[in-house]
Amino acid sequence: MPAITVENVLALPRVSTPDPVSARPRPVVSVTTAPKGFEGEGFPVRRAFAGVDLRTLDPFIHMDQMGEVEYAPGEPKGTPWHPHRGFETVTYIIDGEFVHNDSHGGGGVIRDGDTQWMTAGSGLLHIETPPEHLVVSGGLFHGFQLWVNLPRADKFAAPRYQDIRGGQVALLSSPDGGSLLRVIAGELDGHAGPGNTYTPITMIHATISPGASLTLPWRKDFNALAYTLAGKGSVGTKGRPVELGQLAVFGEGDSITVTADAKQDPRHPTMDVLFLGGKPIREPVVAYGPFVMNTKAEVVQAFEDYQAGRLGTIPAAHAAVRGEAS
């Protein structure tokens, strides 16, 4: 995984070890396996949150692990133009490249550890595609897209786009140097990531060496999720097994623990985990297609606004790209 890394992990700031006397380990509430499916024009995904109660995930709504897939020339696929309202999309690329453009003027190319953070807010249109040279050559593609809910007060915030380069994330080490932590948003043990969020959350990509155990301090008022992007190991102090494509949900407490198996598959020599935590919004959620609102009437209004062209128009320079939104 070529997401941002360092030669000497021990040279990085280290996360403190939670006090074993006062810090209460969070128990593992559930482990679920993401079913496989297809998104957009046909790229493979794992539906990371499938089968998990939305109240447990709050403020997160949806997450797809995109790939890991090795495309042949001509195979890379993206999404056509489509609308969103009422939440934020966070796209993080581990391998490959992705191009984003939207009707509010946001856009750019992200690759190998970069993140694009789009706040749909009051509504916009956007498109995500592989660059033309990658379509021609093919190649490895791997990443994920997370949907973060917006509280009622921010549902109609002005759209915005954040281009977060891999080199901007906060890099940390576990106390023993066995894990590399990339803080993309929120903060961990006083170290803040670059992502600017409406809803208080923490998002961390950790690479855990074979046989290493990682225990992180975690905010009591946040929920706690750990999704295995690659490799295998266990979660919690009781060592519940997890592997690629599985989501662990933790209960209440002060710390979370993930341990990598000593023996890993040669294809995935380390265990890579996405840690997510957020302060629950605890508001009604009505999600349908590309809209995440508080009531059914608001979703109906979003469709009407989209059909009337009130969520924006496709920029003229991109109108022919992958067709218009449907």
mmCIF file of C-alpha atoms in Angstrom:
data_model
loop_
_atom_site.group_PDB
_atom_site.id
_atom_site.type_symbol
_atom_site.label_atom_id
_atom_site.label_comp_id
_atom_site.label_asym_id
_atom_site.label_seq_id
_atom_site.Cartn_x
_atom_site.Cartn_y
_atom_site.Cartn_z
ATOM 1 C CA MET A 1 0.000 0.000 0.000
ATOM 2 C CA PRO A 2 1.748 3.191 -1.179
ATOM 3 C CA ALA A 3 -0.316 5.545 1.006
ATOM 4 C CA ILE A 4 2.012 8.023 2.709
ATOM 5 C CA THR A 5 4.681 6.273 4.782
ATOM 6 C CA VAL A 6 8.078 6.879 6.383
ATOM 7 C CA GLU A 7 11.384 5.025 6.524
ATOM 8 C CA ASN A 8 11.785 5.274 10.309
ATOM 9 C CA VAL A 9 8.493 5.029 12.219
ATOM 10 C CA LEU A 10 10.309 5.497 15.535
ATOM 11 C CA ALA A 11 11.292 9.031 14.504
ATOM 12 C CA LEU A 12 7.630 10.074 14.615
ATOM 13 C CA PRO A 13 5.712 11.425 17.611
ATOM 14 C CA ARG A 14 4.323 8.534 19.632
ATOM 15 C CA VAL A 15 0.788 8.011 20.822
ATOM 16 C CA SER A 16 0.647 7.604 24.566
ATOM 17 C CA THR A 17 -0.367 4.273 26.080
ATOM 18 C CA PRO A 18 -3.737 4.453 27.866
ATOM 19 C CA ASP A 19 -3.415 4.030 31.625
ATOM 20 C CA PRO A 20 -4.279 0.360 32.320
ATOM 21 C CA VAL A 21 -5.692 1.322 35.721
ATOM 22 C CA SER A 22 -7.999 4.203 34.786
ATOM 23 C CA ALA A 23 -8.672 3.577 31.070
ATOM 24 C CA ARG A 24 -11.504 1.126 30.434
ATOM 25 C CA PRO A 25 -11.023 -0.994 27.271
ATOM 26 C CA ARG A 26 -13.949 -0.855 24.883
ATOM 27 C CA PRO A 27 -15.538 -4.278 24.336
ATOM 28 C CA VAL A 28 -16.244 -5.576 20.835
ATOM 29 C CA VAL A 29 -19.997 -5.398 20.225
ATOM 30 C CA SER A 30 -20.082 -6.919 16.743
ATOM 31 C CA VAL A 31 -18.002 -8.036 13.764
ATOM 32 C CA THR A 32 -19.705 -7.997 10.355
ATOM 33 C CA THR A 33 -18.476 -8.977 6.890
ATOM 34 C CA ALA A 34 -18.979 -6.509 4.040
ATOM 35 C CA PRO A 35 -20.850 -7.984 1.059
ATOM 36 C CA LYS A 36 -19.406 -7.361 -2.380
ATOM 37 C CA GLY A 37 -21.182 -5.334 -5.040
ATOM 38 C CA PHE A 38 -20.679 -2.804 -7.829
ATOM 39 C CA GLU A 39 -20.953 0.987 -7.912
ATOM 40 C CA GLY A 40 -21.102 3.679 -10.571
ATOM 41 C CA GLU A 41 -20.277 2.290 -14.001
ATOM 42 C CA GLY A 42 -19.300 -1.072 -12.564
ATOM 43 C CA PHE A 43 -16.293 -0.822 -10.244
ATOM 44 C CA PRO A 44 -16.208 -3.448 -7.467
ATOM 45 C CA VAL A 45 -16.889 -2.400 -3.866
ATOM 46 C CA ARG A 46 -17.360 -3.888 -0.421
ATOM 47 C CA ARG A 47 -20.310 -2.386 1.474
ATOM 48 C CA ALA A 48 -18.564 -1.904 4.810
ATOM 49 C CA PHE A 49 -21.618 -0.903 6.865
ATOM 50 C CA ALA A 50 -24.104 -3.444 5.510
ATOM 51 C CA GLY A 51 -26.126 -5.083 8.270
ATOM 52 C CA VAL A 52 -25.058 -2.612 10.979
ATOM 53 C CA ASP A 53 -27.665 -0.533 12.818
ATOM 54 C CA LEU A 54 -27.453 3.079 11.628
ATOM 55 C CA ARG A 55 -27.807 4.271 15.231
ATOM 56 C CA THR A 56 -24.552 2.459 16.032
ATOM 57 C CA LEU A 57 -22.780 4.119 13.092
ATOM 58 C CA ASP A 58 -24.045 7.681 13.724
ATOM 59 C CA PRO A 59 -22.712 10.120 12.421
ATOM 60 C CA PHE A 60 -21.521 7.858 9.601
ATOM 61 C CA ILE A 61 -24.017 6.775 6.964
ATOM 62 C CA HIS A 62 -22.314 4.610 4.356
ATOM 63 C CA MET A 63 -18.857 3.364 3.358
ATOM 64 C CA ASP A 64 -17.551 1.482 0.329
ATOM 65 C CA GLN A 65 -14.117 -0.079 0.066
ATOM 66 C CA MET A 66 -13.318 0.432 -3.624
ATOM 67 C CA GLY A 67 -11.222 -2.408 -5.014
ATOM 68 C CA GLU A 68 -8.593 -3.669 -4.398
ATOM 69 C CA VAL A 69 -8.664 -4.463 -8.124
ATOM 70 C CA GLU A 70 -6.054 -4.777 -10.866
ATOM 71 C CA TYR A 71 -7.614 -3.292 -14.000
ATOM 72 C CA ALA A 72 -6.636 -4.366 -17.497
ATOM 73 C CA PRO A 73 -6.217 -1.619 -20.125
ATOM 74 C CA GLY A 74 -9.591 -0.050 -20.892
ATOM 75 C CA GLU A 75 -11.271 -1.406 -17.740
ATOM 76 C CA PRO A 76 -11.005 1.385 -15.114
ATOM 77 C CA LYS A 77 -14.434 2.813 -14.313
ATOM 78 C CA GLY A 78 -15.926 5.686 -12.346
ATOM 79 C CA THR A 79 -19.344 7.259 -11.793
ATOM 80 C CA PRO A 80 -21.505 9.425 -14.066
ATOM 81 C CA TRP A 81 -22.619 12.898 -13.004
ATOM 82 C CA HIS A 82 -24.983 12.610 -10.030
ATOM 83 C CA PRO A 83 -26.412 14.823 -7.259
ATOM 84 C CA HIS A 84 -25.943 14.912 -3.464
ATOM 85 C CA ARG A 85 -27.459 16.900 -0.604
ATOM 86 C CA GLY A 86 -27.302 16.826 3.194
ATOM 87 C CA PHE A 87 -23.965 15.132 3.947
ATOM 88 C CA GLU A 88 -20.248 14.920 3.135
ATOM 89 C CA THR A 89 -18.363 12.419 0.962
ATOM 90 C CA VAL A 90 -14.796 11.539 1.909
ATOM 91 C CA THR A 91 -12.763 9.690 -0.729
ATOM 92 C CA TYR A 92 -9.340 8.321 0.241
ATOM 93 C CA ILE A 93 -7.103 6.693 -2.367
ATOM 94 C CA ILE A 94 -4.526 4.092 -1.328
ATOM 95 C CA ASP A 95 -3.531 2.863 -4.796
ATOM 96 C CA GLY A 96 -4.288 4.441 -8.161
ATOM 97 C CA GLU A 97 -5.793 7.782 -9.160
ATOM 98 C CA PHE A 98 -9.241 9.380 -9.147
ATOM 99 C CA VAL A 99 -10.450 12.634 -10.683
ATOM 100 C CA HIS A 100 -13.238 14.683 -9.067
ATOM 101 C CA ASN A 101 -15.212 17.561 -10.583
ATOM 102 C CA ASP A 102 -18.357 19.210 -9.254
ATOM 103 C CA SER A 103 -20.855 21.874 -10.219
ATOM 104 C CA HIS A 104 -19.639 24.178 -7.423
ATOM 105 C CA GLY A 105 -16.129 24.480 -8.891
ATOM 106 C CA GLY A 106 -14.380 21.882 -6.720
ATOM 107 C CA GLY A 107 -12.137 19.252 -8.183
ATOM 108 C CA GLY A 108 -8.745 17.705 -8.604
ATOM 109 C CA VAL A 109 -6.776 14.482 -8.912
ATOM 110 C CA ILE A 110 -6.035 12.357 -5.857
ATOM 111 C CA ARG A 111 -3.563 9.496 -5.650
ATOM 112 C CA ASP A 112 -1.666 7.296 -3.160
ATOM 113 C CA GLY A 113 -2.696 8.684 0.233
ATOM 114 C CA ASP A 114 -4.617 11.777 -0.913
ATOM 115 C CA THR A 115 -8.155 12.590 0.206
ATOM 116 C CA GLN A 116 -10.925 14.615 -1.395
ATOM 117 C CA TRP A 117 -13.506 15.889 1.069
ATOM 118 C CA MET A 118 -16.701 17.153 -0.522
ATOM 119 C CA THR A 119 -19.391 18.819 1.549
ATOM 120 C CA ALA A 120 -22.563 18.504 -0.508
ATOM 121 C CA GLY A 121 -24.534 20.623 1.958
ATOM 122 C CA SER A 122 -27.389 22.381 0.132
ATOM 123 C CA GLY A 123 -26.673 20.348 -2.984
ATOM 124 C CA LEU A 124 -24.488 19.949 -6.047
ATOM 125 C CA LEU A 125 -23.641 17.621 -8.899
ATOM 126 C CA HIS A 126 -20.359 15.764 -9.124
ATOM 127 C CA ILE A 127 -18.484 13.116 -11.064
ATOM 128 C CA GLU A 128 -15.631 10.772 -10.136
ATOM 129 C CA THR A 129 -13.590 9.080 -12.850
ATOM 130 C CA PRO A 130 -10.155 7.549 -13.395
ATOM 131 C CA PRO A 131 -7.845 9.795 -15.451
ATOM 132 C CA GLU A 132 -7.680 8.986 -19.142
ATOM 133 C CA HIS A 133 -4.101 7.677 -18.970
ATOM 134 C CA LEU A 134 -5.147 5.134 -16.320
ATOM 135 C CA VAL A 135 -8.075 4.015 -18.478
ATOM 136 C CA VAL A 136 -5.617 3.385 -21.300
ATOM 137 C CA SER A 137 -2.959 1.628 -19.235
ATOM 138 C CA GLY A 138 -5.012 -0.091 -16.541
ATOM 139 C CA GLY A 139 -3.441 -0.668 -13.157
ATOM 140 C CA LEU A 140 -4.107 -1.153 -9.455
ATOM 141 C CA PHE A 141 -6.979 0.731 -7.828
ATOM 142 C CA HIS A 142 -7.831 0.721 -4.112
ATOM 143 C CA GLY A 143 -9.462 3.174 -1.733
ATOM 144 C CA PHE A 144 -12.664 3.927 0.088
ATOM 145 C CA GLN A 145 -15.481 6.433 0.189
ATOM 146 C CA LEU A 146 -17.156 7.403 3.451
ATOM 147 C CA TRP A 147 -20.408 9.345 3.874
ATOM 148 C CA VAL A 148 -20.545 11.584 6.956
ATOM 149 C CA ASN A 149 -23.912 12.965 7.995
ATOM 150 C CA LEU A 150 -24.495 16.668 8.564
ATOM 151 C CA PRO A 151 -26.586 17.868 11.514
ATOM 152 C CA ARG A 152 -29.907 19.528 10.716
ATOM 153 C CA ALA A 153 -28.397 22.986 11.226
ATOM 154 C CA ASP A 154 -25.798 22.334 8.491
ATOM 155 C CA LYS A 155 -27.845 20.366 5.948
ATOM 156 C CA PHE A 156 -28.043 23.434 3.727
ATOM 157 C CA ALA A 157 -24.517 24.742 4.257
ATOM 158 C CA ALA A 158 -22.784 26.056 1.154
ATOM 159 C CA PRO A 159 -20.980 23.255 -0.735
ATOM 160 C CA ARG A 160 -17.218 23.121 -0.342
ATOM 161 C CA TYR A 161 -14.299 20.980 -1.456
ATOM 162 C CA GLN A 162 -11.134 20.104 0.492
ATOM 163 C CA ASP A 163 -8.091 18.758 -1.335
ATOM 164 C CA ILE A 164 -6.011 16.937 1.295
ATOM 165 C CA ARG A 165 -2.603 15.754 0.127
ATOM 166 C CA GLY A 166 -1.077 12.638 1.687
ATOM 167 C CA GLY A 167 1.835 14.709 2.957
ATOM 168 C CA GLN A 168 -0.510 16.877 5.030
ATOM 169 C CA VAL A 169 -1.818 14.127 7.314
ATOM 170 C CA ALA A 170 -0.462 13.822 10.853
ATOM 171 C CA LEU A 171 1.915 10.844 11.061
ATOM 172 C CA LEU A 172 2.288 9.097 14.410
ATOM 173 C CA SER A 173 3.847 5.945 15.811
ATOM 174 C CA SER A 174 2.599 3.476 18.384
ATOM 175 C CA PRO A 175 4.795 3.388 21.529
ATOM 176 C CA ASP A 176 6.722 0.324 20.296
ATOM 177 C CA GLY A 177 7.009 1.480 16.681
ATOM 178 C CA GLY A 178 4.962 -1.459 15.475
ATOM 179 C CA SER A 179 2.239 0.702 13.935
ATOM 180 C CA LEU A 180 2.172 3.735 11.643
ATOM 181 C CA LEU A 181 -0.849 6.009 12.125
ATOM 182 C CA ARG A 182 -2.126 8.525 9.581
ATOM 183 C CA VAL A 183 -4.570 10.990 11.156
ATOM 184 C CA ILE A 184 -6.668 12.316 8.278
ATOM 185 C CA ALA A 185 -9.350 14.126 10.276
ATOM 186 C CA GLY A 186 -10.082 14.887 13.900
ATOM 187 C CA GLU A 187 -7.411 14.280 16.506
ATOM 188 C CA LEU A 188 -5.673 11.485 18.360
ATOM 189 C CA ASP A 189 -3.901 12.049 21.659
ATOM 190 C CA GLY A 190 -3.600 15.772 20.904
ATOM 191 C CA HIS A 191 -2.405 15.354 17.292
ATOM 192 C CA ALA A 192 -4.820 16.836 14.739
ATOM 193 C CA GLY A 193 -5.381 15.810 11.137
ATOM 194 C CA PRO A 194 -5.984 18.328 8.313
ATOM 195 C CA GLY A 195 -9.611 17.455 7.487
ATOM 196 C CA ASN A 196 -12.050 20.229 8.436
ATOM 197 C CA THR A 197 -15.357 18.686 9.538
ATOM 198 C CA TYR A 198 -18.811 19.970 10.463
ATOM 199 C CA THR A 199 -19.491 16.900 12.586
ATOM 200 C CA PRO A 200 -16.811 16.045 15.197
ATOM 201 C CA ILE A 201 -15.116 12.859 13.961
ATOM 202 C CA THR A 202 -11.755 11.086 13.914
ATOM 203 C CA MET A 203 -10.501 9.168 10.872
ATOM 204 C CA ILE A 204 -7.198 7.242 10.995
ATOM 205 C CA HIS A 205 -5.500 4.822 8.608
ATOM 206 C CA ALA A 206 -3.188 2.517 10.573
ATOM 207 C CA THR A 207 -0.625 0.050 9.262
ATOM 208 C CA ILE A 208 0.130 -2.589 11.910
ATOM 209 C CA SER A 209 3.215 -4.799 11.579
ATOM 210 C CA PRO A 210 2.812 -8.593 11.878
ATOM 211 C CA GLY A 211 2.498 -9.581 15.532
ATOM 212 C CA ALA A 212 2.156 -5.989 16.765
ATOM 213 C CA SER A 213 -0.678 -4.834 19.019
ATOM 214 C CA LEU A 214 -2.089 -1.316 18.868
ATOM 215 C CA THR A 215 -4.088 0.268 21.701
ATOM 216 C CA LEU A 216 -5.406 3.775 21.095
ATOM 217 C CA PRO A 217 -6.939 6.244 23.549
ATOM 218 C CA TRP A 218 -10.469 7.070 22.362
ATOM 219 C CA ARG A 219 -12.904 9.835 23.242
ATOM 220 C CA LYS A 220 -15.684 8.628 25.523
ATOM 221 C CA ASP A 221 -18.342 10.629 23.664
ATOM 222 C CA PHE A 222 -17.363 9.124 20.268
ATOM 223 C CA ASN A 223 -18.451 5.815 18.862
ATOM 224 C CA ALA A 224 -15.625 3.519 17.697
ATOM 225 C CA LEU A 225 -15.340 1.486 14.488
ATOM 226 C CA ALA A 226 -12.419 -0.450 12.993
ATOM 227 C CA TYR A 227 -12.580 -1.691 9.390
ATOM 228 C CA THR A 228 -9.895 -4.076 8.128
ATOM 229 C CA LEU A 229 -8.635 -2.843 4.747
ATOM 230 C CA ALA A 230 -5.996 -5.576 4.386
ATOM 231 C CA GLY A 231 -4.478 -8.425 6.338
ATOM 232 C CA LYS A 232 -5.874 -10.188 9.389
ATOM 233 C CA GLY A 233 -5.688 -10.066 13.169
ATOM 234 C CA SER A 234 -7.974 -9.581 16.140
ATOM 235 C CA VAL A 235 -9.918 -6.814 17.878
ATOM 236 C CA GLY A 236 -10.533 -6.060 21.532
ATOM 237 C CA THR A 237 -8.717 -7.315 24.595
ATOM 238 C CA LYS A 238 -10.365 -10.737 24.163
ATOM 239 C CA GLY A 239 -8.876 -11.146 20.686
ATOM 240 C CA ARG A 240 -11.887 -11.571 18.414
ATOM 241 C CA PRO A 241 -10.626 -12.554 14.915
ATOM 242 C CA VAL A 242 -11.027 -10.151 11.986
ATOM 243 C CA GLU A 243 -9.803 -10.092 8.401
ATOM 244 C CA LEU A 244 -10.034 -8.107 5.167
ATOM 245 C CA GLY A 245 -13.533 -6.721 4.626
ATOM 246 C CA GLN A 246 -14.752 -6.949 8.209
ATOM 247 C CA LEU A 247 -16.031 -4.135 10.432
ATOM 248 C CA ALA A 248 -15.672 -4.225 14.221
ATOM 249 C CA VAL A 249 -17.987 -2.075 16.335
ATOM 250 C CA PHE A 250 -16.801 -1.279 19.857
ATOM 251 C CA GLY A 251 -18.905 -0.495 22.920
ATOM 252 C CA GLU A 252 -18.322 2.185 25.545
ATOM 253 C CA GLY A 253 -14.954 2.825 27.147
ATOM 254 C CA ASP A 254 -11.688 4.769 26.867
ATOM 255 C CA SER A 255 -9.478 2.741 24.521
ATOM 256 C CA ILE A 256 -9.618 0.390 21.538
ATOM 257 C CA THR A 257 -7.225 -2.445 20.692
ATOM 258 C CA VAL A 258 -6.343 -4.141 17.400
ATOM 259 C CA THR A 259 -3.638 -6.818 17.054
ATOM 260 C CA ALA A 260 -2.137 -8.082 13.794
ATOM 261 C CA ASP A 261 -1.537 -11.794 13.356
ATOM 262 C CA ALA A 262 2.128 -12.775 13.389
ATOM 263 C CA LYS A 263 1.702 -14.507 10.034
ATOM 264 C CA GLN A 264 0.159 -12.530 7.184
ATOM 265 C CA ASP A 265 -0.663 -13.374 3.585
ATOM 266 C CA PRO A 266 2.275 -12.443 1.293
ATOM 267 C CA ARG A 267 -0.151 -10.375 -0.804
ATOM 268 C CA HIS A 268 -0.935 -8.269 2.289
ATOM 269 C CA PRO A 269 2.202 -8.359 4.475
ATOM 270 C CA THR A 270 0.759 -5.965 7.074
ATOM 271 C CA MET A 271 -2.636 -5.400 8.629
ATOM 272 C CA ASP A 272 -4.221 -2.130 7.518
ATOM 273 C CA VAL A 273 -7.130 -0.765 9.501
ATOM 274 C CA LEU A 274 -9.365 2.268 9.117
ATOM 275 C CA PHE A 275 -10.381 3.637 12.527
ATOM 276 C CA LEU A 276 -13.502 5.805 12.651
ATOM 277 C CA GLY A 277 -15.073 7.629 15.552
ATOM 278 C CA GLY A 278 -17.630 10.394 15.791
ATOM 279 C CA LYS A 279 -19.956 12.210 18.118
ATOM 280 C CA PRO A 280 -23.466 10.910 17.365
ATOM 281 C CA ILE A 281 -25.834 13.535 15.973
ATOM 282 C CA ARG A 282 -28.918 11.712 17.275
ATOM 283 C CA GLU A 283 -31.339 13.227 14.773
ATOM 284 C CA PRO A 284 -33.797 11.458 12.456
ATOM 285 C CA VAL A 285 -32.154 10.159 9.271
ATOM 286 C CA VAL A 286 -33.996 9.577 6.000
ATOM 287 C CA ALA A 287 -31.506 8.455 3.351
ATOM 288 C CA TYR A 288 -32.590 7.639 -0.176
ATOM 289 C CA GLY A 289 -30.205 7.340 -3.093
ATOM 290 C CA PRO A 290 -27.907 10.384 -3.181
ATOM 291 C CA PHE A 291 -29.704 12.373 -0.460
ATOM 292 C CA VAL A 292 -29.428 12.185 3.349
ATOM 293 C CA MET A 293 -32.022 14.332 5.098
ATOM 294 C CA ASN A 294 -34.079 14.414 8.313
ATOM 295 C CA THR A 295 -37.537 13.787 6.833
ATOM 296 C CA LYS A 296 -39.126 12.081 3.843
ATOM 297 C CA ALA A 297 -40.525 15.432 2.710
ATOM 298 C CA GLU A 298 -36.984 16.853 2.585
ATOM 299 C CA VAL A 299 -35.851 13.940 0.407
ATOM 300 C CA VAL A 300 -38.794 14.487 -1.951
ATOM 301 C CA GLN A 301 -37.886 18.189 -2.095
ATOM 302 C CA ALA A 302 -34.265 17.276 -2.891
ATOM 303 C CA PHE A 303 -35.398 15.188 -5.885
ATOM 304 C CA GLU A 304 -37.657 18.005 -7.062
ATOM 305 C CA ASP A 305 -34.858 20.562 -6.693
ATOM 306 C CA TYR A 306 -32.503 18.295 -8.629
ATOM 307 C CA GLN A 307 -34.989 17.743 -11.442
ATOM 308 C CA ALA A 308 -35.595 21.493 -11.619
ATOM 309 C CA GLY A 309 -31.859 22.172 -11.935
ATOM 310 C CA ARG A 310 -31.585 23.876 -8.558
ATOM 311 C CA LEU A 311 -28.663 21.681 -7.400
ATOM 312 C CA GLY A 312 -26.405 23.117 -10.083
ATOM 313 C CA THR A 313 -25.520 22.408 -13.678
ATOM 314 C CA ILE A 314 -22.735 20.407 -15.252
ATOM 315 C CA PRO A 315 -19.887 22.754 -16.217
ATOM 316 C CA ALA A 316 -19.744 23.201 -19.991
ATOM 317 C CA ALA A 317 -16.181 21.856 -20.116
ATOM 318 C CA HIS A 318 -17.369 18.553 -18.630
ATOM 319 C CA ALA A 319 -20.855 18.148 -20.106
ATOM 320 C CA ALA A 320 -19.739 15.390 -22.459
ATOM 321 C CA VAL A 321 -17.813 13.433 -19.808
ATOM 322 C CA ARG A 322 -19.554 10.133 -18.993
ATOM 323 C CA GLY A 323 -22.912 11.606 -19.998
ATOM 324 C CA GLU A 324 -25.226 13.741 -17.906
ATOM 325 C CA ALA A 325 -26.579 12.762 -14.525
ATOM 326 C CA SER A 326 -29.713 10.667 -14.607
#
